[in-house]
JSON list of N, CA and C in Angstrom, two decimals:
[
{"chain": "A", "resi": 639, "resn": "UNK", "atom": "N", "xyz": [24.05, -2.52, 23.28]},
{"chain": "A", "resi": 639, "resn": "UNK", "atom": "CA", "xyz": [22.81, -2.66, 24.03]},
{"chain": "A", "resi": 639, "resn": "UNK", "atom": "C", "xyz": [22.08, -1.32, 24.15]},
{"chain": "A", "resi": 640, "resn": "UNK", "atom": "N", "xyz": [22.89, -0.17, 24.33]},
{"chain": "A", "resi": 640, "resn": "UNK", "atom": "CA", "xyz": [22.01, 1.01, 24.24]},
{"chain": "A", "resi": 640, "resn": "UNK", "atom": "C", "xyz": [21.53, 1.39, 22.56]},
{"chain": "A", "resi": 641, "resn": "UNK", "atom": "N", "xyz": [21.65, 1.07, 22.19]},
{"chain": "A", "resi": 641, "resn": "UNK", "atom": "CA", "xyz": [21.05, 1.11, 20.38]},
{"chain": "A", "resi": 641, "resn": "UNK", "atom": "C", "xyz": [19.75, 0.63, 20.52]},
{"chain": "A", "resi": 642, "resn": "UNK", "atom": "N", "xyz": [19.34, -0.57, 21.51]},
{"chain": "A", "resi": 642, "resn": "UNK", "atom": "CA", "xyz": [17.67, -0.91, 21.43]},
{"chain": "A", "resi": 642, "resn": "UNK", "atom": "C", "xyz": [17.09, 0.15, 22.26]},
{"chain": "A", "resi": 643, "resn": "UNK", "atom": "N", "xyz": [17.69, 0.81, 22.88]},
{"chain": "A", "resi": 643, "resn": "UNK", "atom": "CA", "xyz": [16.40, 2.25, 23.41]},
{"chain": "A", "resi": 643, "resn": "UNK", "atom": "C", "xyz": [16.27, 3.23, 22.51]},
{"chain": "A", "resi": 644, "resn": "UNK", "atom": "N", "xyz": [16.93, 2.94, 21.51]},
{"chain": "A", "resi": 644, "resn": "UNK", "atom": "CA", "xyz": [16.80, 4.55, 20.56]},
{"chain": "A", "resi": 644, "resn": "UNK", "atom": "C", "xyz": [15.97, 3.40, 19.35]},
{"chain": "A", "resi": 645, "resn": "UNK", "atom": "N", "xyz": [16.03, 2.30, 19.00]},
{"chain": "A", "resi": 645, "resn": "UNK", "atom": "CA", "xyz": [15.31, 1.63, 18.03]},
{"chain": "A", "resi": 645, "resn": "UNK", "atom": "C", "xyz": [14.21, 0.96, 18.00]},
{"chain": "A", "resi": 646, "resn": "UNK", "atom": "N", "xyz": [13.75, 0.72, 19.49]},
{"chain": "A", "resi": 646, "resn": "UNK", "atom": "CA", "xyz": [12.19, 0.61, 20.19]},
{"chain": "A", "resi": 646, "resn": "UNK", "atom": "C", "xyz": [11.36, 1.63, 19.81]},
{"chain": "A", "resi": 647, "resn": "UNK", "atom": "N", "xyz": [12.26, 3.25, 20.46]},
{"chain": "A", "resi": 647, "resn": "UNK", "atom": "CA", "xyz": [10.79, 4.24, 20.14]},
{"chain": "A", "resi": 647, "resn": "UNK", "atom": "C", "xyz": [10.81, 4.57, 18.66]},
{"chain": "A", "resi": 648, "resn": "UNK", "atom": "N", "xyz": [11.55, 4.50, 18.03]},
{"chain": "A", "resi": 648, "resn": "UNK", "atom": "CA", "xyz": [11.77, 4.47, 16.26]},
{"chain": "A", "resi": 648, "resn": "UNK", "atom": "C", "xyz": [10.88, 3.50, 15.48]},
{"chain": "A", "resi": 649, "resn": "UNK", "atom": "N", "xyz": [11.16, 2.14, 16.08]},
{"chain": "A", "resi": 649, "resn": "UNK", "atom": "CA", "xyz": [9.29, 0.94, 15.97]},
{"chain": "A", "resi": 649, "resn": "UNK", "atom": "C", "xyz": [8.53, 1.20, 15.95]},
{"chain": "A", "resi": 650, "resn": "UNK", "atom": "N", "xyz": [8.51, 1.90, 18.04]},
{"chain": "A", "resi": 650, "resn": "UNK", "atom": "CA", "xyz": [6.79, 1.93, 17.99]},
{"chain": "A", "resi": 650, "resn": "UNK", "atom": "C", "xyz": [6.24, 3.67, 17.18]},
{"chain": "A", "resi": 651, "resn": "UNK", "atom": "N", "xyz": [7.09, 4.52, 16.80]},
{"chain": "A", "resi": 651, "resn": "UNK", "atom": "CA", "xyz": [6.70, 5.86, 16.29]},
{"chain": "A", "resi": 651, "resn": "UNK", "atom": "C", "xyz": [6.34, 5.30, 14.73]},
{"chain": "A", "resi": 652, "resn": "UNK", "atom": "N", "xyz": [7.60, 4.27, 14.01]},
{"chain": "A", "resi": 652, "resn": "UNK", "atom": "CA", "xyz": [6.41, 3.96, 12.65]},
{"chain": "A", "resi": 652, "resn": "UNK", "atom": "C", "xyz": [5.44, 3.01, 12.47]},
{"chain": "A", "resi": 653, "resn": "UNK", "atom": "N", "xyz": [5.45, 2.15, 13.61]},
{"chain": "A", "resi": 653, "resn": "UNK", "atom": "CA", "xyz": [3.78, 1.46, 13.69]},
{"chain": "A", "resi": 653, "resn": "UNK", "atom": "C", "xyz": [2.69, 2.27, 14.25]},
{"chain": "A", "resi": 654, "resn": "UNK", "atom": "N", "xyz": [2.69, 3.88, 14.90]},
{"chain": "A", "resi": 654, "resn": "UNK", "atom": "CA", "xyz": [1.40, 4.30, 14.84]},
{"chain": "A", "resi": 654, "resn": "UNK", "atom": "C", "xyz": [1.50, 4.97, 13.78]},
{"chain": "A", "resi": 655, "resn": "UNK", "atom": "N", "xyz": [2.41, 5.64, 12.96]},
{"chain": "A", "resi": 655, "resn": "UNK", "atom": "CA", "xyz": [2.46, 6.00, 12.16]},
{"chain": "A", "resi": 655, "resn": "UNK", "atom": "C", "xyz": [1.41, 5.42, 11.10]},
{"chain": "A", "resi": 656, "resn": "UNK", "atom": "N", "xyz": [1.71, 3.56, 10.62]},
{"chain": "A", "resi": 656, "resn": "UNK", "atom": "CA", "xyz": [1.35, 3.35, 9.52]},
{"chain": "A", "resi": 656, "resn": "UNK", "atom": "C", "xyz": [-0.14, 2.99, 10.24]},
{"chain": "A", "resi": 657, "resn": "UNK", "atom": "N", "xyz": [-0.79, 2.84, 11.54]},
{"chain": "A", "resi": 657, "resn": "UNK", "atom": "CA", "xyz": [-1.63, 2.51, 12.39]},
{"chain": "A", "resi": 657, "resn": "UNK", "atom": "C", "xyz": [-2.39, 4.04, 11.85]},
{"chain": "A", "resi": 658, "resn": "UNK", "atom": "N", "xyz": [-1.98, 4.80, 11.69]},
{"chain": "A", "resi": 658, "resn": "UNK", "atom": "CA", "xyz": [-2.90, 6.24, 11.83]},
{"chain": "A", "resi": 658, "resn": "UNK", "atom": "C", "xyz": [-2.90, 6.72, 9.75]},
{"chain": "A", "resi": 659, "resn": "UNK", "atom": "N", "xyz": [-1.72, 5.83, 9.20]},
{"chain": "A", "resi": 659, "resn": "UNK", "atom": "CA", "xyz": [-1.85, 6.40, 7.77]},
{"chain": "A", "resi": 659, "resn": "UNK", "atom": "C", "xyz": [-3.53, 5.34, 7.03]},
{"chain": "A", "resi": 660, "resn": "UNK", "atom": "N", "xyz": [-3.55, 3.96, 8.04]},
{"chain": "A", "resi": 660, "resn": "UNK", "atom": "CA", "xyz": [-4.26, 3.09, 7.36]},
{"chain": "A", "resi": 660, "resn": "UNK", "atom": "C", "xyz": [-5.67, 2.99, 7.41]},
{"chain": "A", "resi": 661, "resn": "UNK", "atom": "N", "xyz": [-6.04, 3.83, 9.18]},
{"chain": "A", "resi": 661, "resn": "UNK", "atom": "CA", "xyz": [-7.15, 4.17, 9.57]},
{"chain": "A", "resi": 661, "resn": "UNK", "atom": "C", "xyz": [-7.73, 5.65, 8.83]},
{"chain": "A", "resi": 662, "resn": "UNK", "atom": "N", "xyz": [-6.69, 6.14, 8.34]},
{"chain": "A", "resi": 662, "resn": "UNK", "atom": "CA", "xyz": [-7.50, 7.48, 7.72]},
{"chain": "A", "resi": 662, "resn": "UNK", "atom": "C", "xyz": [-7.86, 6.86, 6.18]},
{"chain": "A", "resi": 663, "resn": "UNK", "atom": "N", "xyz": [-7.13, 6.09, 5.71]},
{"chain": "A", "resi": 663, "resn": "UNK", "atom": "CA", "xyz": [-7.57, 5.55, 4.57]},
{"chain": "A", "resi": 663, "resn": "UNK", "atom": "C", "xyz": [-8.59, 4.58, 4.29]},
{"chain": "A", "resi": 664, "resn": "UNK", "atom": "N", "xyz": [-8.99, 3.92, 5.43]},
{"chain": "A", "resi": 664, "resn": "UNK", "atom": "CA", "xyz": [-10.66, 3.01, 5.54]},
{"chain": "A", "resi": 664, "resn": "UNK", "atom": "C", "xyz": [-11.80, 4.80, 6.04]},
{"chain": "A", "resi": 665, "resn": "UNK", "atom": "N", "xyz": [-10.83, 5.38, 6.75]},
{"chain": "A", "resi": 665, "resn": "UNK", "atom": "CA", "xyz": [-12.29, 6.60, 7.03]},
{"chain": "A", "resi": 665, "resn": "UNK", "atom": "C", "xyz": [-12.35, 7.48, 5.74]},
{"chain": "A", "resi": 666, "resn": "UNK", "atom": "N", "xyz": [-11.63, 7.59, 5.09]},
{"chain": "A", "resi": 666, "resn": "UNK", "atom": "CA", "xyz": [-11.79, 8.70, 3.54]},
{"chain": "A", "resi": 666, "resn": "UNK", "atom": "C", "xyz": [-11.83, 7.53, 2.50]},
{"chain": "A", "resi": 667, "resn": "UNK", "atom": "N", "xyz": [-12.59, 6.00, 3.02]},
{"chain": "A", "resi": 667, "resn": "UNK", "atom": "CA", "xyz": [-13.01, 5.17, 2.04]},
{"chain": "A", "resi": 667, "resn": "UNK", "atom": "C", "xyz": [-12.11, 4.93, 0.15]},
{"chain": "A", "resi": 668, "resn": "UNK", "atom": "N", "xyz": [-10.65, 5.16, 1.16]},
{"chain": "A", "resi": 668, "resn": "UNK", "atom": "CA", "xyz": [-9.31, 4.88, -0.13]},
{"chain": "A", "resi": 668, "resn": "UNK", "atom": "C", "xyz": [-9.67, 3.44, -0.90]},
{"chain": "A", "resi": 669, "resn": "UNK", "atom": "N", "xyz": [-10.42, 2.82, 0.03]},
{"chain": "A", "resi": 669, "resn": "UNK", "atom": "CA", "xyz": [-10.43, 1.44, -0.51]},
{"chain": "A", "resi": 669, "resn": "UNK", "atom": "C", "xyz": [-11.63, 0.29, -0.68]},
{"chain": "A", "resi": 670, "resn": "UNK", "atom": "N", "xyz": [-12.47, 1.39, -1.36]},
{"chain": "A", "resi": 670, "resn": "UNK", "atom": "CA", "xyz": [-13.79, 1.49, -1.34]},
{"chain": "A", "resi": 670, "resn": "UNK", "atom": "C", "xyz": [-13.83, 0.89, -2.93]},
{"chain": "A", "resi": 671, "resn": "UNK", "atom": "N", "xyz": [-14.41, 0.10, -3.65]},
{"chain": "A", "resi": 671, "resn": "UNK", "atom": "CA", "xyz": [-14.37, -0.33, -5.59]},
{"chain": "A", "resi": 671, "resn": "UNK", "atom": "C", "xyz": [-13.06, 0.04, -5.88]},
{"chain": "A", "resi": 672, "resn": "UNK", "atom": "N", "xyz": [-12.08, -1.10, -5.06]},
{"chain": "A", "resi": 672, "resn": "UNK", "atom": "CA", "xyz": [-11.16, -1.06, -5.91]},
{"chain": "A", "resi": 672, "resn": "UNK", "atom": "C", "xyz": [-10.62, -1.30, -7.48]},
{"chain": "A", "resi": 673, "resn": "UNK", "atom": "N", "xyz": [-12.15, -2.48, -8.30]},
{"chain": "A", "resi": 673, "resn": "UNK", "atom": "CA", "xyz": [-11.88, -2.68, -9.25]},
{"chain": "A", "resi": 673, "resn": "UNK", "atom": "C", "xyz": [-12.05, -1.59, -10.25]},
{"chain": "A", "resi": 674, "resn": "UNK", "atom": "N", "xyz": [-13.52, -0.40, -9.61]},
{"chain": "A", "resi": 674, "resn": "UNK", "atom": "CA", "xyz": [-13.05, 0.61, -11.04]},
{"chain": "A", "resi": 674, "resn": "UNK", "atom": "C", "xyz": [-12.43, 1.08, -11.14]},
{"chain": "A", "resi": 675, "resn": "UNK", "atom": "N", "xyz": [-11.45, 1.22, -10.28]},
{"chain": "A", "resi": 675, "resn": "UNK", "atom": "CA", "xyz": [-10.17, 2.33, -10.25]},
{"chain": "A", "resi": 675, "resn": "UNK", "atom": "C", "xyz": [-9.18, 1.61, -11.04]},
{"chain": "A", "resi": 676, "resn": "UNK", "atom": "N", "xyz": [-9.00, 0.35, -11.01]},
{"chain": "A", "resi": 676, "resn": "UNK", "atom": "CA", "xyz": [-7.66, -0.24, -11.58]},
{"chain": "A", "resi": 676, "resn": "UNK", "atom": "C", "xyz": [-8.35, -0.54, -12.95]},
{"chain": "A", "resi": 677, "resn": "UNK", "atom": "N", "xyz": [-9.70, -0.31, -13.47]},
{"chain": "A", "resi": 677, "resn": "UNK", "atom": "CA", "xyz": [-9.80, -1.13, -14.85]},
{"chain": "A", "resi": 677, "resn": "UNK", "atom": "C", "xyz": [-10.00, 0.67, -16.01]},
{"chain": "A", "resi": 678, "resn": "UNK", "atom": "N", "xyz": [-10.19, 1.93, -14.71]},
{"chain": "A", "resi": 678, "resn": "UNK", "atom": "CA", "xyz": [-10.23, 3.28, -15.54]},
{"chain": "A", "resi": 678, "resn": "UNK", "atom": "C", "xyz": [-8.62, 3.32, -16.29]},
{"chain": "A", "resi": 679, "resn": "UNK", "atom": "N", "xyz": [-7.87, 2.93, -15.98]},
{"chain": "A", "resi": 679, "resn": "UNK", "atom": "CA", "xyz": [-6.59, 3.22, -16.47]},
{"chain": "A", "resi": 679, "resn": "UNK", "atom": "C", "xyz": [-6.81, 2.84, -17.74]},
{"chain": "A", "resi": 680, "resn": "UNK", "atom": "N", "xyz": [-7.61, 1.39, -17.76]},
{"chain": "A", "resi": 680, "resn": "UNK", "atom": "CA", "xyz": [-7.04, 0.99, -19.63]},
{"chain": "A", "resi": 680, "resn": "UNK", "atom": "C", "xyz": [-8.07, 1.54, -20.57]},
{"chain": "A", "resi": 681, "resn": "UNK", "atom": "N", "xyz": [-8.90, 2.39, -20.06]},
{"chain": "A", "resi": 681, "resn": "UNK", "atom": "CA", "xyz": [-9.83, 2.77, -20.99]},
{"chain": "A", "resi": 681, "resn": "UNK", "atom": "C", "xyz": [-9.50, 4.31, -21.17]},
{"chain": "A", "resi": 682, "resn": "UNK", "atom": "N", "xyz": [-9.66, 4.74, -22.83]},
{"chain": "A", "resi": 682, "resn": "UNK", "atom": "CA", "xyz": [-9.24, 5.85, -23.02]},
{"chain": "A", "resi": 682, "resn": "UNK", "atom": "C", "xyz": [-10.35, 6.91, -22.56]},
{"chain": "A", "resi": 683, "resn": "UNK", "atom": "N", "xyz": [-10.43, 7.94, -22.16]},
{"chain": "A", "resi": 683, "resn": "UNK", "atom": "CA", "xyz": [-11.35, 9.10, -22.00]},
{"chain": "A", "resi": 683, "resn": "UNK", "atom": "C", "xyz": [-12.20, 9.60, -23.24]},
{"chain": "A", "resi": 684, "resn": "UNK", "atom": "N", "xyz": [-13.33, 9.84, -23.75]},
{"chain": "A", "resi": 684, "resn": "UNK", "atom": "CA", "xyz": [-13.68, 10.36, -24.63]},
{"chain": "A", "resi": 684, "resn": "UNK", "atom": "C", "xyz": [-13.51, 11.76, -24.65]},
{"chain": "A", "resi": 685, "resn": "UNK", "atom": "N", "xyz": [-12.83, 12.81, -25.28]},
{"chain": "A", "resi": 685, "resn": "UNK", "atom": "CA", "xyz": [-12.60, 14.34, -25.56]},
{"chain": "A", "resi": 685, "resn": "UNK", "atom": "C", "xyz": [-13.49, 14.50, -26.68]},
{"chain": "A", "resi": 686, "resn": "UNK", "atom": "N", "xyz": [-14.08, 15.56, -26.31]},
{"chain": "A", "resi": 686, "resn": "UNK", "atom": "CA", "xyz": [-14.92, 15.94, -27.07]},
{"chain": "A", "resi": 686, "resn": "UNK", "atom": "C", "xyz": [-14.04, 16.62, -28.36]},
{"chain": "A", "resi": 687, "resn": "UNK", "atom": "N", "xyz": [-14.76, 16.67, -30.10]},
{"chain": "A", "resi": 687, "resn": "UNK", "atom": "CA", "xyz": [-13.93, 16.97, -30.53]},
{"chain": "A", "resi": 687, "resn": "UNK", "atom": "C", "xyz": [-13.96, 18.96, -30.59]},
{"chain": "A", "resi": 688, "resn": "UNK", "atom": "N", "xyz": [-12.89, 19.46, -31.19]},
{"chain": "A", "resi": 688, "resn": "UNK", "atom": "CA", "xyz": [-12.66, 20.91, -30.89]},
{"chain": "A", "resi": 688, "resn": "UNK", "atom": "C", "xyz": [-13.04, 21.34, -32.45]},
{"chain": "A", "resi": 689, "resn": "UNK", "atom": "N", "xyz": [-13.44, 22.45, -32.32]},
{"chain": "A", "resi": 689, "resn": "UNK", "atom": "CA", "xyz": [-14.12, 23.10, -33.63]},
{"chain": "A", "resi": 689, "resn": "UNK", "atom": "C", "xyz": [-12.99, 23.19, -33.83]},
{"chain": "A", "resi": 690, "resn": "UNK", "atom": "N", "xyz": [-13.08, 23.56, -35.72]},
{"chain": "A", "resi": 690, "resn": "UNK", "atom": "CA", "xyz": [-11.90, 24.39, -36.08]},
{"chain": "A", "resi": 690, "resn": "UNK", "atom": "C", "xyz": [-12.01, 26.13, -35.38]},
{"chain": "A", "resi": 691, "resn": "UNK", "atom": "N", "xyz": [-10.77, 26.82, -35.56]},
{"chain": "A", "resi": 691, "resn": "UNK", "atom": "CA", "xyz": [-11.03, 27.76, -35.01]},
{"chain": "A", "resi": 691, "resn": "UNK", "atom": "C", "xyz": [-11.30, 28.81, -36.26]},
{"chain": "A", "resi": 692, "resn": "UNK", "atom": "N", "xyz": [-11.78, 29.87, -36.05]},
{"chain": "A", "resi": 692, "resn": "UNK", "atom": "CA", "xyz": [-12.80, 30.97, -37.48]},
{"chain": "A", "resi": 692, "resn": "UNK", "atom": "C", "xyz": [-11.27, 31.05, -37.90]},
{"chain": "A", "resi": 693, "resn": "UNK", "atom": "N", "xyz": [-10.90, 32.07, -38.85]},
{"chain": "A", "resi": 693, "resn": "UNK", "atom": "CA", "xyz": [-9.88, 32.79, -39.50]},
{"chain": "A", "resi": 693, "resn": "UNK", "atom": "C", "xyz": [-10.09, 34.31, -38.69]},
{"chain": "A", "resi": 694, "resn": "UNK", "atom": "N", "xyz": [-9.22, 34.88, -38.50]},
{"chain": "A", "resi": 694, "resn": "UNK", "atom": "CA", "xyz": [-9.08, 36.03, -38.09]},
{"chain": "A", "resi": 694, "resn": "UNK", "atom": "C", "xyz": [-9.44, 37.14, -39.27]},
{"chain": "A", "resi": 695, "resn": "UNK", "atom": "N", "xyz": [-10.56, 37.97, -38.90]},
{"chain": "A", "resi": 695, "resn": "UNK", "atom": "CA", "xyz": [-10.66, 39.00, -39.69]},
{"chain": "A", "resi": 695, "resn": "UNK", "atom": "C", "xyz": [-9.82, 40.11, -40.16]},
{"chain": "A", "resi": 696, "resn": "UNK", "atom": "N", "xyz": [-8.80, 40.18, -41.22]},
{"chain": "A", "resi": 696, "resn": "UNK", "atom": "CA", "xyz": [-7.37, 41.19, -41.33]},
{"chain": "A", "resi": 696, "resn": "UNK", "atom": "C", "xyz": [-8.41, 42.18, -42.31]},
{"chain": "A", "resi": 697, "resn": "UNK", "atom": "N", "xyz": [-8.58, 43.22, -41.85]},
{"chain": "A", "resi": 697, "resn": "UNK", "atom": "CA", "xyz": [-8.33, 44.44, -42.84]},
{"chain": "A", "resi": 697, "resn": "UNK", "atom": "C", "xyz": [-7.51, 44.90, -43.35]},
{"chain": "A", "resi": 698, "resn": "UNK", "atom": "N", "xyz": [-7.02, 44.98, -44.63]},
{"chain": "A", "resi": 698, "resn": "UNK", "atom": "CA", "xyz": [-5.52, 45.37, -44.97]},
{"chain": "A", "resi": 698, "resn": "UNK", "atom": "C", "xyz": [-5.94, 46.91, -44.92]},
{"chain": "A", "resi": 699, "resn": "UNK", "atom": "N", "xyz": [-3.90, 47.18, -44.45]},
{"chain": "A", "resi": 699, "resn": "UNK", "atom": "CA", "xyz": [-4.20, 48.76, -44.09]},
{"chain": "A", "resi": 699, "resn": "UNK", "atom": "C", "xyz": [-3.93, 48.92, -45.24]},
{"chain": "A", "resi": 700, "resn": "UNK", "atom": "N", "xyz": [-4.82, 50.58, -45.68]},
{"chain": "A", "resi": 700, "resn": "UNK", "atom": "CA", "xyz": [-4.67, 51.22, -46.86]},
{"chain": "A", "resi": 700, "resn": "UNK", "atom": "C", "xyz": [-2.66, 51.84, -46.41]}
]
């Protein structure tokens, strides 16, 4: 019976917990177009392409 006073405030500490993780995530708009976020994954990025690089100028030593 003394195990429910130590597992009450252990409850109520991770329900404000997830109460305070869920409200910062509607205020920093986490869950704002969720669909472009889940459809950027399958599309590849365009990289621009890379020059070749020059040849290095060698002077041969005399």
């Amino acid at each position: 019976m003394n195990i429910i006073f130590v597992l009450i405030p252990i409850a109520i500490l991770f329900v404000i917990i997830a109460g305070v993780v869920f409200f910062w995530a509607i205020r920093s708009e986490q869950f704002e177009d969720l669909d472009r976020q889940g459809s950027n994954i399958l599309f590849d990025e365009e990289l621009p392409a890379r020059k070749p690089a020059k040849p290095a100028d060698h002077d041969p030593q005399p």
